[in-house]
């Protein structure tokens, strides 16, 4: 079953410092709009960074990843075109608000670092955000607005998923995320020497929460990436982790507080439950609805180009 294209899905691009080998080639066209082999190659590189390096040598898995990534790119373009045909459009005010909302999550310095880390320029970032905004508005109009969730459904879901709302040990932590290991080590040394961790995060971190001092809020095991849990949960409050490398970059964590297991009241998770139920209903509706949109779309995939798309190599 096709995976639901969630509202505001962000197609991850590769980090900077890479060489692409697919210049000038088109891997697909969707209603006349091209998808370049370069773009797919960069997305493939980022996706592969999440796996064991041996996966890159598994031709079948790499081919499956390429097709999955291309399918998501095609879906987004099909949805945007369908949105335009249905009369969904963004006002200048809506688009400006959308840009401002996402950009406000960064300081100017960390925003530029984020673009550099993902290997995109400002115009590419704006184009992607515009596409996401149109899709969000379209899905809201065609699907989300037509989904109702009753109090009975909410209570039933809560009772059936009590384990999900009984939290184990939690930590509240801050993080600093940077692209380079040397900078991460320097910042860790500064923080360990007594410099304000939140201020360092505001100045240097390229993560979205950097603007608020790197505050990740409270989280239990399994909510964040595994590397976050492994770095944070062994630490007592007030301690700073070693530098941690992930596919996102180089992290430094500081545990601010800890608390033991506890149950969460229904009223505290009602919005989350409503969102989950809506997503479940939306997934049921989405497949048939999207299939009808795809039938009307003009989609051409260059299988020869797709076959030869490879993830770009790092610059040494």
PDB file of C-alpha atoms in Angstrom:
ATOM      1  CA  UNK A   1       0.000   0.000   0.000  1.00  0.00           C
ATOM      2  CA  UNK A   2       1.288   3.398  -0.862  1.00  0.00           C
ATOM      3  CA  UNK A   3       2.631   5.271   2.128  1.00  0.00           C
ATOM      4  CA  UNK A   4       0.596   8.345   3.037  1.00  0.00           C
ATOM      5  CA  UNK A   5       2.207  11.568   1.964  1.00  0.00           C
ATOM      6  CA  UNK A   6       1.785  13.468   5.218  1.00  0.00           C
ATOM      7  CA  UNK A   7       1.144  17.169   5.432  1.00  0.00           C
ATOM      8  CA  UNK A   8       4.316  19.249   5.153  1.00  0.00           C
ATOM      9  CA  UNK A   9       6.506  16.253   4.362  1.00  0.00           C
ATOM     10  CA  UNK A  10      10.060  17.426   3.804  1.00  0.00           C
ATOM     11  CA  UNK A  11      12.089  15.596   1.191  1.00  0.00           C
ATOM     12  CA  UNK A  12      15.557  15.337   2.712  1.00  0.00           C
ATOM     13  CA  UNK A  13      18.403  16.442   0.509  1.00  0.00           C
ATOM     14  CA  UNK A  14      21.997  15.445   0.883  1.00  0.00           C
ATOM     15  CA  UNK A  15      24.539  17.244   2.963  1.00  0.00           C
ATOM     16  CA  UNK A  16      26.978  19.581   1.261  1.00  0.00           C
ATOM     17  CA  UNK A  17      30.521  18.643   0.270  1.00  0.00           C
ATOM     18  CA  UNK A  18      29.624  16.094  -2.369  1.00  0.00           C
ATOM     19  CA  UNK A  19      30.129  15.596  -6.080  1.00  0.00           C
ATOM     20  CA  UNK A  20      27.194  14.645  -8.272  1.00  0.00           C
ATOM     21  CA  UNK A  21      27.768  12.513 -11.352  1.00  0.00           C
ATOM     22  CA  UNK A  22      24.393  12.831 -13.081  1.00  0.00           C
ATOM     23  CA  UNK A  23      24.579  16.359 -14.517  1.00  0.00           C
ATOM     24  CA  UNK A  24      22.038  17.348 -17.139  1.00  0.00           C
ATOM     25  CA  UNK A  25      19.966  14.175 -17.016  1.00  0.00           C
ATOM     26  CA  UNK A  26      16.248  13.912 -16.359  1.00  0.00           C
ATOM     27  CA  UNK A  27      15.046  10.854 -14.492  1.00  0.00           C
ATOM     28  CA  UNK A  28      11.324  11.650 -14.707  1.00  0.00           C
ATOM     29  CA  UNK A  29       8.767  14.155 -15.941  1.00  0.00           C
ATOM     30  CA  UNK A  30       5.497  14.819 -14.143  1.00  0.00           C
ATOM     31  CA  UNK A  31       2.996  16.936 -16.040  1.00  0.00           C
ATOM     32  CA  UNK A  32       5.904  18.506 -17.897  1.00  0.00           C
ATOM     33  CA  UNK A  33       7.960  19.234 -14.766  1.00  0.00           C
ATOM     34  CA  UNK A  34      11.344  17.529 -14.702  1.00  0.00           C
ATOM     35  CA  UNK A  35      12.949  15.644 -11.836  1.00  0.00           C
ATOM     36  CA  UNK A  36      16.696  15.687 -12.292  1.00  0.00           C
ATOM     37  CA  UNK A  37      18.971  12.728 -11.769  1.00  0.00           C
ATOM     38  CA  UNK A  38      21.095  15.024  -9.587  1.00  0.00           C
ATOM     39  CA  UNK A  39      18.220  15.660  -7.200  1.00  0.00           C
ATOM     40  CA  UNK A  40      17.457  11.958  -6.914  1.00  0.00           C
ATOM     41  CA  UNK A  41      21.153  11.157  -6.426  1.00  0.00           C
ATOM     42  CA  UNK A  42      21.438  13.647  -3.553  1.00  0.00           C
ATOM     43  CA  UNK A  43      18.294  12.285  -1.916  1.00  0.00           C
ATOM     44  CA  UNK A  44      19.695   8.762  -2.302  1.00  0.00           C
ATOM     45  CA  UNK A  45      22.960   9.786  -0.673  1.00  0.00           C
ATOM     46  CA  UNK A  46      21.156  11.205   2.344  1.00  0.00           C
ATOM     47  CA  UNK A  47      18.899   8.149   2.627  1.00  0.00           C
ATOM     48  CA  UNK A  48      21.849   5.751   2.479  1.00  0.00           C
ATOM     49  CA  UNK A  49      23.569   7.686   5.271  1.00  0.00           C
ATOM     50  CA  UNK A  50      20.876   6.342   7.620  1.00  0.00           C
ATOM     51  CA  UNK A  51      21.903   2.732   7.007  1.00  0.00           C
ATOM     52  CA  UNK A  52      24.905   0.527   7.564  1.00  0.00           C
ATOM     53  CA  UNK A  53      27.550   1.359   4.907  1.00  0.00           C
ATOM     54  CA  UNK A  54      27.218  -2.182   3.542  1.00  0.00           C
ATOM     55  CA  UNK A  55      23.728  -1.332   2.272  1.00  0.00           C
ATOM     56  CA  UNK A  56      25.307   0.845  -0.430  1.00  0.00           C
ATOM     57  CA  UNK A  57      26.771  -2.340  -1.936  1.00  0.00           C
ATOM     58  CA  UNK A  58      23.410  -4.132  -1.987  1.00  0.00           C
ATOM     59  CA  UNK A  59      22.128  -3.403  -5.492  1.00  0.00           C
ATOM     60  CA  UNK A  60      18.590  -4.611  -4.824  1.00  0.00           C
ATOM     61  CA  UNK A  61      18.173  -2.453  -1.720  1.00  0.00           C
ATOM     62  CA  UNK A  62      19.675   0.596  -3.415  1.00  0.00           C
ATOM     63  CA  UNK A  63      17.337   0.143  -6.378  1.00  0.00           C
ATOM     64  CA  UNK A  64      14.370  -0.147  -4.010  1.00  0.00           C
ATOM     65  CA  UNK A  65      15.422   3.039  -2.209  1.00  0.00           C
ATOM     66  CA  UNK A  66      15.801   4.913  -5.502  1.00  0.00           C
ATOM     67  CA  UNK A  67      12.341   3.886  -6.637  1.00  0.00           C
ATOM     68  CA  UNK A  68      10.810   4.801  -3.280  1.00  0.00           C
ATOM     69  CA  UNK A  69      12.436   8.241  -3.280  1.00  0.00           C
ATOM     70  CA  UNK A  70      11.414   8.883  -6.872  1.00  0.00           C
ATOM     71  CA  UNK A  71       7.862   7.810  -6.051  1.00  0.00           C
ATOM     72  CA  UNK A  72       7.704  10.420  -3.272  1.00  0.00           C
ATOM     73  CA  UNK A  73       9.007  13.121  -5.631  1.00  0.00           C
ATOM     74  CA  UNK A  74       6.403  12.168  -8.216  1.00  0.00           C
ATOM     75  CA  UNK A  75       3.619  12.153  -5.613  1.00  0.00           C
ATOM     76  CA  UNK A  76       4.444  15.663  -4.522  1.00  0.00           C
ATOM     77  CA  UNK A  77       4.297  16.975  -8.067  1.00  0.00           C
ATOM     78  CA  UNK A  78       1.066  15.119  -8.837  1.00  0.00           C
ATOM     79  CA  UNK A  79      -0.500  16.606  -5.707  1.00  0.00           C
ATOM     80  CA  UNK A  80       0.663  20.136  -6.505  1.00  0.00           C
ATOM     81  CA  UNK A  81      -0.747  19.936 -10.033  1.00  0.00           C
ATOM     82  CA  UNK A  82      -4.036  18.516  -8.769  1.00  0.00           C
ATOM     83  CA  UNK A  83      -4.192  21.282  -6.174  1.00  0.00           C
ATOM     84  CA  UNK A  84      -3.771  23.915  -8.874  1.00  0.00           C
ATOM     85  CA  UNK A  85      -6.497  22.304 -11.001  1.00  0.00           C
ATOM     86  CA  UNK A  86      -8.882  22.271  -8.048  1.00  0.00           C
ATOM     87  CA  UNK A  87      -8.346  25.977  -7.487  1.00  0.00           C
ATOM     88  CA  UNK A  88      -6.118  25.689  -4.427  1.00  0.00           C
ATOM     89  CA  UNK A  89      -3.673  28.559  -4.417  1.00  0.00           C
ATOM     90  CA  UNK A  90      -1.578  30.396  -1.886  1.00  0.00           C
ATOM     91  CA  UNK A  91      -1.895  34.098  -1.307  1.00  0.00           C
ATOM     92  CA  UNK A  92       1.295  36.110  -0.946  1.00  0.00           C
ATOM     93  CA  UNK A  93       0.412  36.507   2.716  1.00  0.00           C
ATOM     94  CA  UNK A  94      -0.016  32.753   3.280  1.00  0.00           C
ATOM     95  CA  UNK A  95       3.233  31.949   1.531  1.00  0.00           C
ATOM     96  CA  UNK A  96       5.113  34.644   3.413  1.00  0.00           C
ATOM     97  CA  UNK A  97       3.701  33.334   6.693  1.00  0.00           C
ATOM     98  CA  UNK A  98       4.740  29.788   5.772  1.00  0.00           C
ATOM     99  CA  UNK A  99       8.305  30.888   4.966  1.00  0.00           C
ATOM    100  CA  UNK A 100       8.496  32.999   8.103  1.00  0.00           C
ATOM    101  CA  UNK A 101       7.244  30.183  10.326  1.00  0.00           C
ATOM    102  CA  UNK A 102       9.907  27.733   9.179  1.00  0.00           C
ATOM    103  CA  UNK A 103      12.693  30.284   8.975  1.00  0.00           C
ATOM    104  CA  UNK A 104      11.879  31.608  12.462  1.00  0.00           C
ATOM    105  CA  UNK A 105      12.967  28.265  13.891  1.00  0.00           C
ATOM    106  CA  UNK A 106      16.552  29.274  13.102  1.00  0.00           C
ATOM    107  CA  UNK A 107      18.813  32.210  13.728  1.00  0.00           C
ATOM    108  CA  UNK A 108      20.142  33.780  10.524  1.00  0.00           C
ATOM    109  CA  UNK A 109      23.477  32.083  11.056  1.00  0.00           C
ATOM    110  CA  UNK A 110      22.052  28.643  11.755  1.00  0.00           C
ATOM    111  CA  UNK A 111      19.631  28.973   8.832  1.00  0.00           C
ATOM    112  CA  UNK A 112      22.552  29.454   6.465  1.00  0.00           C
ATOM    113  CA  UNK A 113      24.362  26.519   8.068  1.00  0.00           C
ATOM    114  CA  UNK A 114      21.267  24.368   7.565  1.00  0.00           C
ATOM    115  CA  UNK A 115      21.161  25.229   3.848  1.00  0.00           C
ATOM    116  CA  UNK A 116      24.853  24.451   3.516  1.00  0.00           C
ATOM    117  CA  UNK A 117      24.497  21.184   5.399  1.00  0.00           C
ATOM    118  CA  UNK A 118      21.621  20.041   3.166  1.00  0.00           C
ATOM    119  CA  UNK A 119      23.369  21.171   0.000  1.00  0.00           C
ATOM    120  CA  UNK A 120      20.612  23.528  -1.186  1.00  0.00           C
ATOM    121  CA  UNK A 121      20.373  27.259  -1.811  1.00  0.00           C
ATOM    122  CA  UNK A 122      17.726  29.673  -0.575  1.00  0.00           C
ATOM    123  CA  UNK A 123      15.664  29.574  -3.776  1.00  0.00           C
ATOM    124  CA  UNK A 124      15.570  25.764  -3.670  1.00  0.00           C
ATOM    125  CA  UNK A 125      14.489  25.890  -0.029  1.00  0.00           C
ATOM    126  CA  UNK A 126      11.687  28.340  -0.882  1.00  0.00           C
ATOM    127  CA  UNK A 127      10.539  26.223  -3.829  1.00  0.00           C
ATOM    128  CA  UNK A 128      10.336  23.130  -1.637  1.00  0.00           C
ATOM    129  CA  UNK A 129       8.473  24.974   1.120  1.00  0.00           C
ATOM    130  CA  UNK A 130       6.026  26.418  -1.408  1.00  0.00           C
ATOM    131  CA  UNK A 131       5.293  22.923  -2.687  1.00  0.00           C
ATOM    132  CA  UNK A 132       4.756  21.699   0.884  1.00  0.00           C
ATOM    133  CA  UNK A 133       2.437  24.610   1.667  1.00  0.00           C
ATOM    134  CA  UNK A 134       0.275  23.928  -1.395  1.00  0.00           C
ATOM    135  CA  UNK A 135       0.064  20.216  -0.559  1.00  0.00           C
ATOM    136  CA  UNK A 136      -0.831  20.990   3.047  1.00  0.00           C
ATOM    137  CA  UNK A 137      -3.667  23.289   1.990  1.00  0.00           C
ATOM    138  CA  UNK A 138      -4.886  20.795  -0.620  1.00  0.00           C
ATOM    139  CA  UNK A 139      -4.939  17.848   1.790  1.00  0.00           C
ATOM    140  CA  UNK A 140      -6.700  19.977   4.368  1.00  0.00           C
ATOM    141  CA  UNK A 141      -9.407  20.845   1.832  1.00  0.00           C
ATOM    142  CA  UNK A 142      -9.851  17.413   0.257  1.00  0.00           C
ATOM    143  CA  UNK A 143      -9.271  15.029   3.171  1.00  0.00           C
ATOM    144  CA  UNK A 144      -8.564  16.438   6.622  1.00  0.00           C
ATOM    145  CA  UNK A 145     -11.560  18.785   6.718  1.00  0.00           C
ATOM    146  CA  UNK A 146     -13.865  15.849   5.958  1.00  0.00           C
ATOM    147  CA  UNK A 147     -12.657  13.683   8.850  1.00  0.00           C
ATOM    148  CA  UNK A 148     -14.567  13.751  12.132  1.00  0.00           C
ATOM    149  CA  UNK A 149     -13.344  12.257  15.411  1.00  0.00           C
ATOM    150  CA  UNK A 150     -15.890  11.630  18.167  1.00  0.00           C
ATOM    151  CA  UNK A 151     -15.349  11.660  21.935  1.00  0.00           C
ATOM    152  CA  UNK A 152     -16.234   7.957  21.952  1.00  0.00           C
ATOM    153  CA  UNK A 153     -13.431   7.229  19.480  1.00  0.00           C
ATOM    154  CA  UNK A 154     -10.980   9.272  21.547  1.00  0.00           C
ATOM    155  CA  UNK A 155     -11.806   7.439  24.793  1.00  0.00           C
ATOM    156  CA  UNK A 156     -11.685   4.058  23.072  1.00  0.00           C
ATOM    157  CA  UNK A 157      -8.282   4.805  21.552  1.00  0.00           C
ATOM    158  CA  UNK A 158      -6.938   5.973  24.918  1.00  0.00           C
ATOM    159  CA  UNK A 159      -8.062   2.782  26.667  1.00  0.00           C
ATOM    160  CA  UNK A 160      -6.685   0.559  23.921  1.00  0.00           C
ATOM    161  CA  UNK A 161      -3.300   2.304  23.919  1.00  0.00           C
ATOM    162  CA  UNK A 162      -2.701   2.924  27.611  1.00  0.00           C
ATOM    163  CA  UNK A 163       0.870   1.670  27.285  1.00  0.00           C
ATOM    164  CA  UNK A 164       1.573   4.439  24.788  1.00  0.00           C
ATOM    165  CA  UNK A 165       0.539   7.007  27.368  1.00  0.00           C
ATOM    166  CA  UNK A 166       2.351   5.501  30.344  1.00  0.00           C
ATOM    167  CA  UNK A 167       5.761   7.083  30.133  1.00  0.00           C
ATOM    168  CA  UNK A 168       8.939   5.566  31.465  1.00  0.00           C
ATOM    169  CA  UNK A 169      11.933   7.530  32.653  1.00  0.00           C
ATOM    170  CA  UNK A 170      12.279  10.852  30.844  1.00  0.00           C
ATOM    171  CA  UNK A 171      14.991  13.425  30.368  1.00  0.00           C
ATOM    172  CA  UNK A 172      14.870  17.046  29.344  1.00  0.00           C
ATOM    173  CA  UNK A 173      17.912  17.889  27.276  1.00  0.00           C
ATOM    174  CA  UNK A 174      19.459  20.533  25.068  1.00  0.00           C
ATOM    175  CA  UNK A 175      21.547  19.867  21.995  1.00  0.00           C
ATOM    176  CA  UNK A 176      23.980  21.652  19.723  1.00  0.00           C
ATOM    177  CA  UNK A 177      24.149  20.304  16.163  1.00  0.00           C
ATOM    178  CA  UNK A 178      26.932  21.314  13.780  1.00  0.00           C
ATOM    179  CA  UNK A 179      28.258  19.978  10.496  1.00  0.00           C
ATOM    180  CA  UNK A 180      31.925  19.549  11.421  1.00  0.00           C
ATOM    181  CA  UNK A 181      33.621  17.442  14.135  1.00  0.00           C
ATOM    182  CA  UNK A 182      36.310  20.012  14.968  1.00  0.00           C
ATOM    183  CA  UNK A 183      33.721  22.691  15.697  1.00  0.00           C
ATOM    184  CA  UNK A 184      31.710  20.222  17.788  1.00  0.00           C
ATOM    185  CA  UNK A 185      34.775  19.406  19.901  1.00  0.00           C
ATOM    186  CA  UNK A 186      35.555  23.097  20.398  1.00  0.00           C
ATOM    187  CA  UNK A 187      31.987  23.851  21.481  1.00  0.00           C
ATOM    188  CA  UNK A 188      31.941  20.900  23.869  1.00  0.00           C
ATOM    189  CA  UNK A 189      35.127  22.177  25.475  1.00  0.00           C
ATOM    190  CA  UNK A 190      33.594  25.646  25.869  1.00  0.00           C
ATOM    191  CA  UNK A 191      30.406  24.236  27.396  1.00  0.00           C
ATOM    192  CA  UNK A 192      32.366  21.959  29.735  1.00  0.00           C
ATOM    193  CA  UNK A 193      34.432  24.959  30.824  1.00  0.00           C
ATOM    194  CA  UNK A 194      31.326  26.771  31.983  1.00  0.00           C
ATOM    195  CA  UNK A 195      30.103  28.736  28.963  1.00  0.00           C
ATOM    196  CA  UNK A 196      26.324  28.903  28.721  1.00  0.00           C
ATOM    197  CA  UNK A 197      25.125  25.885  26.723  1.00  0.00           C
ATOM    198  CA  UNK A 198      21.901  27.571  25.584  1.00  0.00           C
ATOM    199  CA  UNK A 199      23.800  30.606  24.297  1.00  0.00           C
ATOM    200  CA  UNK A 200      26.208  28.393  22.368  1.00  0.00           C
ATOM    201  CA  UNK A 201      23.247  26.539  20.842  1.00  0.00           C
ATOM    202  CA  UNK A 202      21.619  29.805  19.781  1.00  0.00           C
ATOM    203  CA  UNK A 203      24.818  30.961  18.112  1.00  0.00           C
ATOM    204  CA  UNK A 204      26.072  27.778  16.479  1.00  0.00           C
ATOM    205  CA  UNK A 205      23.446  25.014  16.301  1.00  0.00           C
ATOM    206  CA  UNK A 206      21.877  24.387  12.900  1.00  0.00           C
ATOM    207  CA  UNK A 207      19.028  22.341  14.400  1.00  0.00           C
ATOM    208  CA  UNK A 208      15.563  23.968  14.403  1.00  0.00           C
ATOM    209  CA  UNK A 209      15.463  24.203  18.205  1.00  0.00           C
ATOM    210  CA  UNK A 210      18.787  26.058  18.243  1.00  0.00           C
ATOM    211  CA  UNK A 211      16.941  29.363  18.370  1.00  0.00           C
ATOM    212  CA  UNK A 212      15.433  28.385  21.718  1.00  0.00           C
ATOM    213  CA  UNK A 213      18.746  27.351  23.186  1.00  0.00           C
ATOM    214  CA  UNK A 214      18.736  23.816  21.813  1.00  0.00           C
ATOM    215  CA  UNK A 215      15.900  22.748  24.117  1.00  0.00           C
ATOM    216  CA  UNK A 216      14.562  19.343  22.992  1.00  0.00           C
ATOM    217  CA  UNK A 217      11.944  19.260  25.743  1.00  0.00           C
ATOM    218  CA  UNK A 218      11.062  16.109  27.685  1.00  0.00           C
ATOM    219  CA  UNK A 219      11.372  12.742  25.956  1.00  0.00           C
ATOM    220  CA  UNK A 220      11.360   9.079  26.922  1.00  0.00           C
ATOM    221  CA  UNK A 221      13.305   6.239  25.327  1.00  0.00           C
ATOM    222  CA  UNK A 222      12.341   5.454  21.752  1.00  0.00           C
ATOM    223  CA  UNK A 223      10.958   8.898  20.916  1.00  0.00           C
ATOM    224  CA  UNK A 224      14.186  10.390  19.611  1.00  0.00           C
ATOM    225  CA  UNK A 225      16.778   8.670  17.398  1.00  0.00           C
ATOM    226  CA  UNK A 226      18.621   5.852  19.155  1.00  0.00           C
ATOM    227  CA  UNK A 227      21.843   7.879  19.324  1.00  0.00           C
ATOM    228  CA  UNK A 228      20.041  10.560  21.360  1.00  0.00           C
ATOM    229  CA  UNK A 229      18.870   7.982  23.910  1.00  0.00           C
ATOM    230  CA  UNK A 230      22.307   6.406  24.164  1.00  0.00           C
ATOM    231  CA  UNK A 231      23.903   9.798  24.770  1.00  0.00           C
ATOM    232  CA  UNK A 232      21.355  11.308  27.156  1.00  0.00           C
ATOM    233  CA  UNK A 233      19.875   8.620  29.384  1.00  0.00           C
ATOM    234  CA  UNK A 234      23.136   7.537  31.066  1.00  0.00           C
ATOM    235  CA  UNK A 235      23.926  11.169  31.999  1.00  0.00           C
ATOM    236  CA  UNK A 236      22.980  12.725  35.325  1.00  0.00           C
ATOM    237  CA  UNK A 237      21.301  16.137  35.253  1.00  0.00           C
ATOM    238  CA  UNK A 238      23.750  18.908  34.426  1.00  0.00           C
ATOM    239  CA  UNK A 239      26.226  16.701  32.554  1.00  0.00           C
ATOM    240  CA  UNK A 240      27.378  17.139  28.955  1.00  0.00           C
ATOM    241  CA  UNK A 241      27.759  14.244  26.515  1.00  0.00           C
ATOM    242  CA  UNK A 242      30.751  13.478  24.313  1.00  0.00           C
ATOM    243  CA  UNK A 243      30.429  14.510  20.664  1.00  0.00           C
ATOM    244  CA  UNK A 244      27.941  12.179  18.951  1.00  0.00           C
ATOM    245  CA  UNK A 245      28.001  11.592  15.183  1.00  0.00           C
ATOM    246  CA  UNK A 246      24.742  10.796  13.354  1.00  0.00           C
ATOM    247  CA  UNK A 247      23.478  11.157   9.793  1.00  0.00           C
ATOM    248  CA  UNK A 248      22.391  14.689  10.748  1.00  0.00           C
ATOM    249  CA  UNK A 249      25.854  15.895  11.778  1.00  0.00           C
ATOM    250  CA  UNK A 250      27.740  16.199  15.068  1.00  0.00           C
ATOM    251  CA  UNK A 251      25.786  16.601  18.311  1.00  0.00           C
ATOM    252  CA  UNK A 252      26.540  17.673  21.870  1.00  0.00           C
ATOM    253  CA  UNK A 253      23.850  17.061  24.496  1.00  0.00           C
ATOM    254  CA  UNK A 254      23.313  18.483  27.960  1.00  0.00           C
ATOM    255  CA  UNK A 255      20.777  16.826  30.257  1.00  0.00           C
ATOM    256  CA  UNK A 256      18.882  19.510  32.160  1.00  0.00           C
ATOM    257  CA  UNK A 257      16.424  17.430  34.215  1.00  0.00           C
ATOM    258  CA  UNK A 258      15.297  13.835  34.774  1.00  0.00           C
ATOM    259  CA  UNK A 259      12.037  12.322  36.026  1.00  0.00           C
ATOM    260  CA  UNK A 260      10.684   8.834  36.674  1.00  0.00           C
ATOM    261  CA  UNK A 261       7.852   6.909  35.014  1.00  0.00           C
ATOM    262  CA  UNK A 262       4.299   8.272  35.158  1.00  0.00           C
ATOM    263  CA  UNK A 263       0.901   8.004  33.438  1.00  0.00           C
ATOM    264  CA  UNK A 264      -0.407  10.753  31.176  1.00  0.00           C
ATOM    265  CA  UNK A 265      -4.005  11.933  31.608  1.00  0.00           C
ATOM    266  CA  UNK A 266      -6.448  11.777  28.704  1.00  0.00           C
ATOM    267  CA  UNK A 267      -6.882  15.547  28.569  1.00  0.00           C
ATOM    268  CA  UNK A 268      -3.123  15.962  28.210  1.00  0.00           C
ATOM    269  CA  UNK A 269      -2.927  13.725  25.134  1.00  0.00           C
ATOM    270  CA  UNK A 270      -6.330  14.387  23.560  1.00  0.00           C
ATOM    271  CA  UNK A 271      -4.914  16.458  20.699  1.00  0.00           C
ATOM    272  CA  UNK A 272      -2.319  13.781  19.974  1.00  0.00           C
ATOM    273  CA  UNK A 273      -4.998  11.071  19.932  1.00  0.00           C
ATOM    274  CA  UNK A 274      -7.196  13.105  17.582  1.00  0.00           C
ATOM    275  CA  UNK A 275      -4.218  13.559  15.251  1.00  0.00           C
ATOM    276  CA  UNK A 276      -3.481   9.818  15.285  1.00  0.00           C
ATOM    277  CA  UNK A 277      -7.083   8.852  14.563  1.00  0.00           C
ATOM    278  CA  UNK A 278      -7.268  11.405  11.761  1.00  0.00           C
ATOM    279  CA  UNK A 279      -4.065  10.047  10.281  1.00  0.00           C
ATOM    280  CA  UNK A 280      -5.423   6.490  10.381  1.00  0.00           C
ATOM    281  CA  UNK A 281      -8.628   7.556   8.654  1.00  0.00           C
ATOM    282  CA  UNK A 282      -6.672   9.632   6.186  1.00  0.00           C
ATOM    283  CA  UNK A 283      -4.481   6.661   5.251  1.00  0.00           C
ATOM    284  CA  UNK A 284      -7.596   4.639   4.453  1.00  0.00           C
ATOM    285  CA  UNK A 285      -8.936   7.446   2.253  1.00  0.00           C
ATOM    286  CA  UNK A 286      -5.654   8.439   0.653  1.00  0.00           C
ATOM    287  CA  UNK A 287      -4.820   5.417  -1.511  1.00  0.00           C
ATOM    288  CA  UNK A 288      -7.973   5.403  -3.602  1.00  0.00           C
ATOM    289  CA  UNK A 289      -8.048   9.194  -3.757  1.00  0.00           C
ATOM    290  CA  UNK A 290      -4.425   9.440  -4.899  1.00  0.00           C
ATOM    291  CA  UNK A 291      -4.827   6.631  -7.460  1.00  0.00           C
ATOM    292  CA  UNK A 292      -7.508   8.689  -9.174  1.00  0.00           C
ATOM    293  CA  UNK A 293      -5.229  11.725  -9.267  1.00  0.00           C
ATOM    294  CA  UNK A 294      -2.361   9.674 -10.682  1.00  0.00           C
ATOM    295  CA  UNK A 295      -4.515   8.327 -13.517  1.00  0.00           C
ATOM    296  CA  UNK A 296      -4.969  11.888 -14.776  1.00  0.00           C
ATOM    297  CA  UNK A 297      -1.278  12.751 -14.415  1.00  0.00           C
ATOM    298  CA  UNK A 298       1.220  12.667 -17.279  1.00  0.00           C
ATOM    299  CA  UNK A 299       4.140  10.720 -15.801  1.00  0.00           C
ATOM    300  CA  UNK A 300       7.205   9.556 -17.708  1.00  0.00           C
ATOM    301  CA  UNK A 301      10.129   7.764 -16.036  1.00  0.00           C
ATOM    302  CA  UNK A 302      13.428   7.282 -17.848  1.00  0.00           C
ATOM    303  CA  UNK A 303      14.309   3.791 -16.652  1.00  0.00           C
ATOM    304  CA  UNK A 304      17.789   3.916 -18.199  1.00  0.00           C
ATOM    305  CA  UNK A 305      18.667   7.091 -16.310  1.00  0.00           C
ATOM    306  CA  UNK A 306      17.082   5.736 -13.124  1.00  0.00           C
ATOM    307  CA  UNK A 307      19.154   2.575 -13.371  1.00  0.00           C
ATOM    308  CA  UNK A 308      22.374   4.603 -13.539  1.00  0.00           C
ATOM    309  CA  UNK A 309      21.640   7.084 -10.741  1.00  0.00           C
ATOM    310  CA  UNK A 310      24.266   6.717  -8.028  1.00  0.00           C
ATOM    311  CA  UNK A 311      24.818   8.497  -4.743  1.00  0.00           C
ATOM    312  CA  UNK A 312      27.497  11.216  -5.090  1.00  0.00           C
ATOM    313  CA  UNK A 313      30.849  10.712  -3.418  1.00  0.00           C
ATOM    314  CA  UNK A 314      32.237  12.798  -0.579  1.00  0.00           C
ATOM    315  CA  UNK A 315      34.957  15.307  -1.362  1.00  0.00           C
ATOM    316  CA  UNK A 316      38.064  14.196   0.451  1.00  0.00           C
TER     317      UNK A 316
END
